[in-house]
Coordinates of C-alpha atoms in Angstrom, one line a residue:
M897 CA 29.1 -7.7 -16.7
D898 CA 32.5 -8.0 -14.9
V899 CA 31.0 -10.5 -12.4
S900 CA 32.2 -13.8 -11.0
P901 CA 30.4 -16.9 -11.9
Q902 CA 27.8 -18.0 -9.3
R903 CA 24.9 -20.2 -8.4
P904 CA 21.6 -18.4 -9.1
L905 CA 19.5 -17.8 -5.8
S906 CA 15.9 -18.7 -5.8
R907 CA 13.7 -15.6 -6.7
R908 CA 11.1 -16.9 -3.8
L909 CA 13.5 -17.6 -1.2
L910 CA 11.8 -15.3 1.2
L911 CA 8.6 -16.9 0.9
T912 CA 9.9 -20.4 1.4
G913 CA 9.5 -20.8 4.7
L914 CA 13.3 -20.3 5.4
G915 CA 11.9 -18.2 8.7
A916 CA 12.0 -18.2 12.2
T917 CA 11.1 -21.9 13.1
A918 CA 11.8 -23.5 9.7
A919 CA 15.3 -22.4 9.8
A920 CA 16.3 -22.6 13.5
A921 CA 17.3 -26.2 13.4
S922 CA 19.5 -25.4 10.8
V923 CA 21.6 -22.8 13.0
P924 CA 24.3 -23.5 15.3
G925 CA 23.6 -22.8 18.7
I926 CA 19.8 -23.0 18.9
L927 CA 18.5 -25.2 21.7
R928 CA 15.0 -26.6 21.3
V929 CA 13.5 -26.7 25.0
D930 CA 9.8 -28.1 25.5
G931 CA 8.8 -26.9 22.1
A932 CA 10.4 -23.7 21.7
Y933 CA 13.8 -22.5 20.8
A934 CA 15.7 -20.9 23.7
A935 CA 18.8 -18.4 23.1
P936 CA 22.1 -20.0 24.2
P937 CA 24.3 -18.6 26.8
G938 CA 25.8 -15.4 25.8
T939 CA 23.3 -14.1 23.5
G940 CA 21.4 -11.7 25.6
G941 CA 18.7 -14.0 26.6
A942 CA 15.4 -15.4 25.0
L943 CA 13.2 -13.2 23.2
P944 CA 9.4 -13.5 22.4
D945 CA 7.8 -14.5 19.0
G946 CA 7.5 -11.6 16.6
V947 CA 10.9 -10.0 17.5
F948 CA 11.3 -9.8 13.8
S949 CA 8.0 -8.6 13.2
L950 CA 9.4 -5.8 10.8
G951 CA 11.2 -8.2 8.7
V952 CA 14.7 -7.5 7.3
A953 CA 16.1 -5.4 4.3
S954 CA 19.3 -4.5 2.5
G955 CA 20.5 -1.5 0.9
D956 CA 23.1 1.0 -0.7
P957 CA 25.0 -1.8 -2.6
L958 CA 28.5 -1.3 -3.5
P959 CA 30.6 -3.6 -5.6
N960 CA 32.0 -5.3 -2.3
G961 CA 29.1 -5.2 0.0
V962 CA 25.7 -4.0 1.0
V963 CA 23.9 -2.8 4.2
L964 CA 22.0 -5.2 5.9
W965 CA 18.8 -3.9 8.2
T966 CA 16.5 -5.1 10.8
R967 CA 15.0 -3.9 14.0
L968 CA 14.0 -5.9 16.8
A969 CA 10.4 -4.9 17.7
P970 CA 8.2 -7.6 19.5
D971 CA 5.6 -5.1 20.3
P972 CA 6.2 -2.7 17.3
L973 CA 3.2 -0.1 17.9
N974 CA 4.1 0.4 21.3
G975 CA 7.7 1.5 21.1
G976 CA 9.2 -1.8 20.0
G977 CA 8.8 -3.9 23.2
M978 CA 12.4 -4.6 23.7
P979 CA 14.1 -4.5 27.3
D980 CA 16.0 -1.2 27.9
R981 CA 19.5 -2.6 27.2
P982 CA 22.0 -3.6 24.4
F983 CA 21.2 -6.9 22.7
P984 CA 23.4 -8.9 20.6
V985 CA 22.2 -9.8 17.0
E986 CA 24.0 -12.4 14.9
W987 CA 23.9 -12.0 11.1
E988 CA 25.0 -14.6 8.0
V989 CA 25.2 -14.1 4.3
A990 CA 25.3 -17.0 2.1
D991 CA 25.5 -17.8 -1.5
D992 CA 22.9 -20.1 -1.8
D993 CA 19.3 -20.1 -0.2
T994 CA 19.9 -23.0 2.0
F995 CA 22.9 -21.2 3.9
A996 CA 25.1 -24.2 3.1
R997 CA 27.8 -22.0 2.1
V998 CA 27.6 -19.0 4.3
V999 CA 30.3 -16.4 3.1
R1000 CA 30.1 -13.7 5.6
R1001 CA 29.2 -13.8 9.6
G1002 CA 29.2 -11.9 12.7
R1003 CA 27.4 -10.2 15.4
A1004 CA 26.1 -6.8 15.9
V1005 CA 24.7 -5.2 18.7
A1006 CA 20.9 -3.5 18.8
L1007 CA 20.9 -0.5 21.0
P1008 CA 18.1 1.1 22.7
Q1009 CA 18.8 4.8 21.8
Q1010 CA 18.9 3.5 18.1
G1011 CA 15.5 1.6 18.7
H1012 CA 17.2 -1.7 18.6
S1013 CA 17.7 -1.4 14.9
V1014 CA 20.8 -3.0 13.1
H1015 CA 22.9 -1.9 10.4
V1016 CA 25.2 -4.2 9.4
E1017 CA 27.7 -3.0 6.6
V1018 CA 29.0 -6.2 5.0
D1019 CA 32.0 -6.1 2.9
G1020 CA 34.3 -8.9 1.2
L1021 CA 31.5 -9.7 -1.3
R1022 CA 31.6 -10.5 -5.0
A1023 CA 30.6 -7.5 -7.5
G1024 CA 27.2 -8.3 -9.3
A1025 CA 26.6 -11.3 -7.2
E1026 CA 23.3 -12.5 -5.5
Y1027 CA 23.2 -13.5 -1.7
A1028 CA 20.9 -14.9 0.9
Y1029 CA 21.1 -13.4 4.5
R1030 CA 19.4 -13.5 7.9
F1031 CA 19.5 -12.6 11.5
R1032 CA 19.4 -14.2 15.0
A1033 CA 18.7 -12.8 18.1
G1034 CA 17.4 -14.2 21.5
G1035 CA 16.8 -17.8 19.9
R1036 CA 14.7 -16.4 16.9
I1037 CA 15.7 -16.6 13.5
S1038 CA 14.5 -13.6 11.0
P1039 CA 13.4 -14.1 7.5
V1040 CA 15.4 -14.8 4.7
G1041 CA 16.4 -11.8 2.5
R1042 CA 18.0 -11.4 -0.7
T1043 CA 20.2 -9.1 -1.8
K1044 CA 22.7 -8.0 -4.7
T1045 CA 26.1 -6.1 -4.9
A1046 CA 26.6 -3.6 -7.5
P1047 CA 28.5 -4.5 -10.4
A1048 CA 32.0 -3.4 -11.3
G1049 CA 33.8 -2.6 -14.5
S1050 CA 32.1 -2.9 -18.0
V1051 CA 28.3 -3.4 -17.4
A1052 CA 26.3 -4.7 -20.2
A1053 CA 22.8 -3.6 -18.4
V1054 CA 21.3 -2.6 -15.3
R1055 CA 17.4 -3.2 -14.3
F1056 CA 15.6 -1.6 -11.4
A1057 CA 12.6 -0.1 -10.2
F1058 CA 11.5 3.0 -8.6
A1059 CA 8.5 4.1 -6.5
S1060 CA 7.3 6.5 -3.8
C1061 CA 4.4 7.8 -2.1
Q1062 CA 2.7 5.0 0.1
N1063 CA 0.2 6.3 2.3
W1064 CA -1.1 3.6 4.6
Q1065 CA -4.5 5.2 5.0
D1066 CA -5.1 5.6 1.1
G1067 CA -4.6 2.3 0.0
Y1068 CA -2.9 -1.2 0.2
F1069 CA 0.5 -1.9 -0.7
T1070 CA -0.5 -4.5 -3.5
A1071 CA 2.1 -2.9 -5.9
Y1072 CA 4.9 -4.4 -4.0
H1073 CA 3.4 -7.9 -4.1
H1074 CA 4.3 -7.5 -7.8
L1075 CA 7.2 -5.3 -7.5
A1076 CA 8.8 -8.1 -5.4
G1077 CA 8.4 -10.7 -8.1
E1078 CA 10.1 -8.6 -10.9
D1079 CA 14.2 -9.5 -11.7
L1080 CA 15.7 -6.3 -10.4
D1081 CA 19.2 -5.2 -9.4
F1082 CA 17.8 -3.0 -6.9
V1083 CA 14.9 -0.5 -5.9
A1084 CA 15.1 3.2 -5.7
F1085 CA 12.4 4.9 -3.2
L1086 CA 12.0 8.6 -4.1
G1087 CA 10.4 9.9 -0.8
D1088 CA 7.1 9.6 1.4
Y1089 CA 7.6 6.3 2.9
I1090 CA 5.5 7.2 5.9
Y1091 CA 2.6 9.9 6.0
E1092 CA 2.4 11.9 9.2
S1093 CA -1.4 12.9 8.8
V1094 CA -3.9 12.1 11.4
P1095 CA -5.6 8.7 11.7
R1096 CA -8.8 8.9 10.0
T1097 CA -11.8 6.4 10.1
T1098 CA -12.9 7.0 6.8
T1099 CA -9.9 5.8 4.8
V1100 CA -9.0 2.3 3.6
R1101 CA -6.8 1.5 6.7
T1102 CA -6.3 3.8 9.9
H1103 CA -3.2 5.4 11.1
E1104 CA -1.9 4.2 14.6
G1105 CA -2.0 6.8 17.3
T1106 CA -4.5 9.6 18.0
G1107 CA -2.7 12.5 16.2
E1108 CA 0.3 13.4 14.1
P1109 CA 3.7 12.1 15.1
L1110 CA 5.8 14.7 17.0
S1111 CA 8.0 12.5 19.4
L1112 CA 10.7 10.0 18.7
V1113 CA 8.4 7.1 20.0
Q1114 CA 5.5 8.4 17.9
Y1115 CA 7.7 8.6 14.8
R1116 CA 8.8 5.0 15.6
N1117 CA 5.5 3.6 15.7
R1118 CA 4.3 5.2 12.7
H1119 CA 7.2 3.6 10.8
A1120 CA 6.8 0.3 12.4
Q1121 CA 3.1 0.2 11.3
Y1122 CA 4.3 0.7 7.5
R1123 CA 6.8 -2.0 8.1
S1124 CA 4.4 -4.2 9.2
D1125 CA 2.8 -4.5 5.7
P1126 CA 3.6 -8.0 4.4
N1127 CA 3.8 -6.7 0.6
L1128 CA 6.3 -3.9 1.6
Q1129 CA 8.4 -6.6 3.6
A1130 CA 8.4 -9.1 0.8
A1131 CA 9.8 -6.1 -1.5
H1132 CA 12.3 -5.1 1.0
A1133 CA 13.3 -8.6 1.3
S1134 CA 13.7 -9.2 -2.6
F1135 CA 16.3 -6.5 -3.5
P1136 CA 18.8 -3.9 -1.8
W1137 CA 16.8 -0.5 -1.6
I1138 CA 18.3 3.3 -2.3
V1139 CA 16.0 5.5 -0.3
T1140 CA 15.6 9.3 0.0
W1141 CA 12.7 11.2 1.7
D1142 CA 10.5 13.8 0.6
D1143 CA 8.2 16.1 3.2
H1144 CA 5.8 13.3 4.8
E1145 CA 8.7 11.6 6.6
V1146 CA 8.6 14.6 8.8
D1147 CA 5.8 17.2 8.0
N1148 CA 4.1 18.1 4.8
N1149 CA 5.9 20.7 2.8
W1150 CA 8.6 21.4 5.3
A1151 CA 11.6 23.3 4.2
D1152 CA 14.8 22.9 6.2
E1153 CA 13.9 24.4 9.7
I1154 CA 10.2 25.7 8.6
P1155 CA 7.3 23.5 9.2
Q1156 CA 4.4 23.8 6.9
D1157 CA 2.5 25.9 9.5
P1158 CA 4.9 28.4 11.5
A1159 CA 1.9 29.8 13.3
Q1160 CA 1.5 26.6 15.0
Q1161 CA 4.9 25.2 15.5
T1162 CA 7.4 27.2 17.1
P1163 CA 11.0 26.9 15.9
E1164 CA 12.0 25.0 19.1
A1165 CA 9.2 22.4 18.7
F1166 CA 9.8 21.9 15.0
R1167 CA 13.6 21.4 15.6
A1168 CA 12.8 18.6 18.2
R1169 CA 10.3 17.3 15.7
R1170 CA 12.7 17.4 13.0
Q1171 CA 15.3 15.7 15.3
A1172 CA 12.9 13.0 16.3
A1173 CA 11.6 12.2 12.7
F1174 CA 15.5 12.1 11.3
Q1175 CA 16.2 9.5 14.0
A1176 CA 13.1 7.2 13.2
Y1177 CA 14.0 7.4 9.7
Y1178 CA 17.4 6.2 10.1
E1179 CA 16.5 3.6 12.6
H1180 CA 13.9 2.0 9.8
M1181 CA 16.0 2.3 6.7
P1182 CA 18.9 0.3 5.2
L1183 CA 21.4 3.1 5.2
R1184 CA 25.3 3.3 6.2
S1185 CA 26.7 4.6 9.4
G1186 CA 27.6 7.7 7.4
S1187 CA 23.7 8.7 7.5
R1188 CA 23.4 8.3 11.1
P1189 CA 22.0 11.5 12.4
R1190 CA 23.9 14.2 14.3
G1191 CA 21.8 16.4 16.1
L1192 CA 19.5 18.1 13.4
D1193 CA 21.3 16.8 10.4
L1194 CA 21.3 13.6 8.5
Q1195 CA 23.6 13.3 5.6
L1196 CA 21.2 11.5 3.1
Y1197 CA 22.6 12.9 -0.5
R1198 CA 25.1 10.3 -1.8
R1199 CA 26.1 8.8 -5.1
L1200 CA 26.0 5.3 -6.1
R1201 CA 27.9 3.6 -9.2
F1202 CA 27.0 0.5 -11.2
G1203 CA 30.0 0.0 -13.3
D1204 CA 30.6 2.3 -16.2
L1205 CA 27.0 2.3 -17.0
V1206 CA 25.2 4.4 -14.4
D1207 CA 25.8 7.0 -11.8
L1208 CA 22.8 7.4 -9.6
H1209 CA 22.8 10.6 -7.7
V1210 CA 20.4 10.5 -4.7
V1211 CA 19.4 13.9 -3.7
D1212 CA 17.9 15.7 -0.7
T1213 CA 15.6 18.4 -1.7
R1214 CA 14.0 19.2 1.8
Q1215 CA 16.8 19.5 4.5
Y1216 CA 18.7 22.3 3.0
R1217 CA 16.1 24.2 0.8
S1218 CA 14.8 27.7 0.9
D1219 CA 11.2 28.2 1.8
Q1220 CA 8.7 28.2 -0.5
P1221 CA 8.4 31.6 -2.5
A1222 CA 4.9 33.2 -2.2
T1223 CA 4.7 34.5 -5.9
L1224 CA 5.6 33.2 -9.3
E1225 CA 7.8 36.6 -9.5
Q1226 CA 9.8 35.6 -6.5
A1227 CA 10.2 32.1 -7.9
E1228 CA 11.5 33.6 -11.2
T1229 CA 14.0 36.4 -9.7
Q1230 CA 15.2 35.3 -6.3
P1231 CA 18.0 33.1 -5.7
L1232 CA 16.3 30.5 -4.0
T1233 CA 17.8 27.1 -3.5
M1234 CA 16.6 23.7 -3.6
T1235 CA 19.5 21.7 -2.5
G1236 CA 21.9 24.3 -0.8
E1237 CA 24.8 25.6 -2.2
E1238 CA 27.4 22.4 -1.0
Q1239 CA 24.8 19.7 -2.4
E1240 CA 24.5 21.6 -5.7
R1241 CA 28.3 21.6 -6.2
W1242 CA 28.3 18.1 -5.3
L1243 CA 25.7 17.2 -7.8
V1244 CA 27.6 19.4 -10.5
D1245 CA 30.6 17.6 -9.6
G1246 CA 29.1 14.3 -10.0
L1247 CA 27.5 15.0 -13.1
T1248 CA 30.5 16.1 -15.1
D1249 CA 33.0 13.9 -13.9
G1250 CA 32.2 11.6 -17.2
G1251 CA 32.7 8.3 -15.3
T1252 CA 29.6 6.6 -16.5
R1253 CA 27.1 6.5 -19.4
W1254 CA 23.9 7.6 -17.9
N1255 CA 23.6 10.2 -15.0
L1256 CA 20.4 9.2 -13.1
L1257 CA 19.0 11.5 -10.3
A1258 CA 16.8 10.1 -7.6
N1259 CA 14.7 13.0 -6.7
Q1260 CA 11.5 14.0 -5.0
V1261 CA 9.6 16.8 -6.7
M1262 CA 9.1 17.8 -10.4
W1263 CA 11.4 19.6 -12.3
A1264 CA 9.6 19.9 -15.7
Q1265 CA 7.0 22.9 -15.6
N1266 CA 3.9 22.0 -14.7
D1267 CA 1.0 24.5 -15.5
R1268 CA -2.3 23.6 -13.7
T1269 CA -4.5 25.8 -15.5
A1270 CA -5.6 26.1 -19.4
G1271 CA -5.6 29.2 -21.1
E1272 CA -3.8 32.4 -20.4
V1273 CA -3.5 32.3 -16.7
D1274 CA -0.7 30.0 -15.6
T1275 CA -0.8 28.2 -12.1
F1276 CA 2.0 26.6 -10.6
D1277 CA 2.8 24.6 -7.3
L1278 CA 5.6 26.3 -6.1
D1279 CA 7.0 23.4 -3.7
N1280 CA 8.1 22.0 -6.9
W1281 CA 11.0 23.2 -9.0
D1282 CA 8.5 25.6 -10.4
G1283 CA 8.9 27.7 -7.3
Y1284 CA 13.0 27.5 -7.8
R1285 CA 13.4 28.6 -11.3
V1286 CA 16.8 30.4 -11.0
Q1287 CA 18.6 27.2 -9.6
R1288 CA 16.5 25.1 -12.0
R1289 CA 17.8 26.9 -15.0
R1290 CA 21.4 26.9 -13.8
L1291 CA 21.4 23.1 -13.4
L1292 CA 19.4 22.3 -16.7
E1293 CA 22.1 24.7 -18.6
V1294 CA 24.7 22.0 -16.9
F1295 CA 22.6 19.3 -18.1
G1296 CA 23.0 20.5 -21.7
S1297 CA 26.4 20.8 -21.6
D1298 CA 29.2 18.2 -23.4
A1299 CA 30.4 17.3 -19.9
V1300 CA 27.2 15.5 -18.9
N1301 CA 26.3 12.1 -20.1
N1302 CA 22.7 11.6 -20.6
P1303 CA 21.1 12.6 -17.6
V1304 CA 17.2 11.4 -16.6
V1305 CA 15.5 12.7 -13.5
L1306 CA 13.6 10.2 -11.6
T1307 CA 10.9 11.9 -9.6
G1308 CA 8.2 10.9 -7.2
D1309 CA 5.6 13.1 -5.0
R1310 CA 3.0 14.0 -7.7
H1311 CA 0.9 10.6 -7.3
C1312 CA 0.9 10.8 -11.2
T1313 CA 3.0 9.6 -13.8
W1314 CA 4.5 12.7 -15.7
V1315 CA 7.0 12.1 -18.5
A1316 CA 8.8 15.2 -20.1
D1317 CA 11.6 16.8 -21.8
L1318 CA 13.6 19.1 -19.8
H1319 CA 14.6 22.5 -21.1
P1320 CA 16.5 25.5 -19.5
D1321 CA 13.8 27.5 -20.5
F1322 CA 10.4 25.7 -20.7
D1323 CA 8.6 29.0 -22.1
D1324 CA 11.0 29.4 -25.0
P1325 CA 10.1 27.0 -27.9
S1326 CA 13.8 27.5 -29.2
S1327 CA 15.4 26.3 -25.9
P1328 CA 17.1 23.1 -26.1
V1329 CA 16.0 19.8 -24.9
V1330 CA 18.8 18.7 -22.3
G1331 CA 17.6 15.7 -20.5
A1332 CA 14.4 13.9 -19.7
E1333 CA 12.1 13.4 -16.5
I1334 CA 10.2 10.4 -15.7
T1335 CA 8.0 11.2 -12.8
G1336 CA 6.6 7.9 -11.1
T1337 CA 3.0 7.6 -9.7
S1338 CA 2.3 6.6 -5.9
I1339 CA 2.2 3.3 -4.7
S1340 CA -1.4 4.1 -2.7
S1341 CA -1.5 8.2 -2.2
G1342 CA -4.5 9.4 -3.4
G1343 CA -6.4 6.0 -3.3
N1344 CA -8.2 4.9 -6.5
S1345 CA -7.9 7.6 -9.1
D1346 CA -10.6 9.0 -11.6
P1347 CA -8.7 9.0 -14.8
V1348 CA -11.6 10.6 -16.9
A1349 CA -11.7 13.7 -14.9
F1350 CA -7.7 14.0 -14.7
Q1351 CA -7.3 13.4 -18.6
N1352 CA -10.2 16.1 -19.1
T1353 CA -8.3 18.5 -16.9
Y1354 CA -4.9 18.2 -18.5
Q1355 CA -5.3 17.6 -21.9
P1356 CA -6.3 21.2 -22.8
I1357 CA -3.0 22.3 -20.8
A1358 CA -1.1 19.6 -22.7
A1359 CA -1.7 21.6 -25.9
E1360 CA 0.2 24.5 -24.3
S1361 CA 3.0 22.5 -22.8
P1362 CA 4.8 20.7 -25.7
H1363 CA 7.4 19.2 -23.4
W1364 CA 5.0 17.0 -21.8
K1365 CA 4.9 13.4 -23.4
Y1366 CA 2.5 11.5 -21.2
F1367 CA 0.4 12.0 -18.0
D1368 CA -1.7 9.5 -16.0
N1369 CA -3.0 9.4 -12.4
Q1370 CA -3.4 5.7 -11.7
R1371 CA -1.2 3.7 -9.0
G1372 CA 1.8 1.5 -9.5
Y1373 CA 5.7 1.5 -10.2
V1374 CA 8.1 2.1 -12.8
V1375 CA 10.7 -0.5 -14.1
C1376 CA 13.9 0.8 -16.0
D1377 CA 16.2 -1.3 -18.3
V1378 CA 19.5 0.4 -19.0
T1379 CA 21.9 -0.5 -21.7
P1380 CA 24.7 1.6 -23.0
E1381 CA 22.4 2.3 -26.0
R1382 CA 19.1 3.1 -24.0
M1383 CA 16.8 3.5 -21.2
L1384 CA 13.7 1.7 -21.2
S1385 CA 10.9 2.5 -18.7
S1386 CA 8.0 0.4 -18.2
L1387 CA 5.0 2.1 -16.2
R1388 CA 3.1 -0.7 -14.3
L1389 CA -0.3 -0.1 -13.2
L1390 CA -2.7 -1.7 -10.7
D1391 CA -6.5 -1.9 -11.4
T1392 CA -7.2 -1.0 -7.6
V1393 CA -5.4 -0.2 -4.3
W1394 CA -8.7 -0.7 -2.4
Q1395 CA -8.4 -4.2 -1.9
P1396 CA -5.8 -6.1 -0.1
D1397 CA -5.9 -9.1 -2.3
G1398 CA -6.6 -10.0 -6.3
A1399 CA -5.3 -6.7 -7.7
T1400 CA -3.7 -7.2 -11.2
V1401 CA -0.9 -5.5 -12.7
R1402 CA -0.6 -4.4 -16.4
T1403 CA 2.2 -2.5 -18.3
A1404 CA 0.3 0.7 -19.2
A1405 CA 3.1 2.5 -21.1
E1406 CA 6.8 2.5 -22.2
F1407 CA 9.2 5.5 -22.3
L1408 CA 12.5 5.5 -24.3
V1409 CA 15.5 7.7 -23.8
E1410 CA 18.5 7.0 -26.5
A1411 CA 21.9 7.6 -25.5
G1412 CA 23.3 10.7 -26.8
R1413 CA 19.7 12.2 -27.8
P1414 CA 18.4 14.1 -25.0
G1415 CA 14.6 13.8 -24.2
V1416 CA 12.3 10.9 -24.1
T1417 CA 9.6 9.3 -26.3
V1418 CA 6.8 7.2 -25.7
E1419 CA 7.3 3.8 -27.3
F1420 CA 3.9 2.4 -26.2
A1421 CA 0.8 3.6 -24.2
E1422 CA -2.3 1.6 -23.7
P1423 CA -5.4 2.5 -25.8
R1424 CA -7.5 5.2 -24.0
T1425 CA -10.6 2.8 -23.4
A1426 CA -8.1 0.6 -21.3
Q1427 CA -6.5 3.7 -19.6
L1428 CA -10.0 4.9 -18.3
R1429 CA -11.9 1.7 -17.7
A1430 CA -12.5 0.6 -14.3
Q1431 CA -11.6 3.7 -12.3
A1432 CA -13.9 5.8 -14.5
S1433 CA -17.0 5.3 -12.2
R1434 CA -16.5 7.3 -8.9
D1435 CA -18.5 4.9 -6.7
A1436 CA -18.7 5.8 -3.1
G1437 CA -15.5 4.9 -1.6
P1438 CA -12.8 5.6 1.3
V1439 CA -12.0 9.3 1.7
Y1440 CA -8.3 10.2 1.0
D1441 CA -6.2 11.9 3.7
V1442 CA -6.6 15.7 2.8
D1443 CA -3.2 16.5 2.2
D1444 CA -2.4 13.5 -0.2
V1445 CA -5.0 14.0 -3.0
D1446 CA -3.1 14.6 -6.2
E1447 CA -4.3 18.1 -6.8
T1448 CA -4.1 19.6 -3.2
A1449 CA -0.9 21.5 -3.2
D1450 CA -0.6 25.2 -2.7
L1451 CA -0.9 26.6 -5.9
Q1452 CA 0.3 30.1 -7.3
R1453 CA -0.4 32.4 -10.2

């Protein structure tokens, strides 16, 4: 890699106690008064314990900098609990975990109209380098986070994880405890960061509030509840995150300005809801100021480059899409769009610029054709790319051109792992393989699964779907190792998400994409007996959210 020499940071620095009280004595200007830490003059006044209750995060790494995030929220589930006025927040970045060598520091302002969130765009850093960072406000010191800038120039390897679908009510975020211990350059989150579903007392954990969030305060409270999870906080504090959304950040299966249930939400009411959801999303994500909401819009699709090795194209398949078709005939014939025309042009331009060895898409819903019924009758979820077949074929033909280097689609949403070859025409056996898709499973959505029933359902369909290479419905995340020659993706699965502690993780399968050879092969998969072991018995357990079970999507023949 084209990086400067550096002193390695501790992988566990965020857990070593360099938090509020332990670090306070080392920070200039902090005054100890009667056993507490008071704010020095000019810092806005003292704040209570827990002002950094939502942790810290970083995101969108560039070769010379990253975004640093926090939100001041001493009463997180009640609107945040901050005074209704701006509040100064100091930040610092160091190249050692003791902050003896601070390389950047400054002051930001947490505004009430932004939920007292802070988005600091730090620049002037070294490419491919690790840093520690922290915040100070009102005499309180935040937990310490670790981040890493993107590499530049000739890059030998990039290692990252991707995850999606973390329903608070369906299970614990134990996967993030294990993910935080990985050695990664970044994490890509592919959507469904929160769920807007109503509180249910029959689930593992219960959503805050009394119903679905509709207002800005309600969306802030829902995000704050998710952000309160210690394992999620640890994963955010360990690596920079690159985020995009899917539907549940706003409303199940929303499409542009159309809600899931237009008969129950007027156009005016849904526009107000969308605006509130967008605002709360920005306030809780490590996004740059270019993504700050403007009215009904939030610029989320963007591209991040990792030297000459990887272009990561982050797409938005909700904000600009056509409404879902009602029939398969409409999906096959109408010029429906998942991305909108402007984003499609942006994507094609980025894919064909030839600047990197690999083109990876951070994507929400499945591209590969996914029949849900064995036999002559085909059944599809038309909220996926199966409902937008004209545009899908057009883009997959671009994938197959000589101008696109090694396209791989990384997908969330499905609550299952689904690995497939991509073809412009999935029904034509002679249609060429033009790329690969790795659909990752959920962090918790769907709860503990039943692999026996799942495999019994899909094994017969697999015989009719030769582009499928692997499928499984257990919970976890995916780690990807990319070099100029190949991309190896490892599926990490948990044995349970219904216990807050003690869940183990294992590598259940590995998937290989070789540079210059479109498609994907399964390099390793655990024996069927291991795959079906603990979850095979369907003992009485928590009830899932009804909108979030793997197979509850609207299906069309």
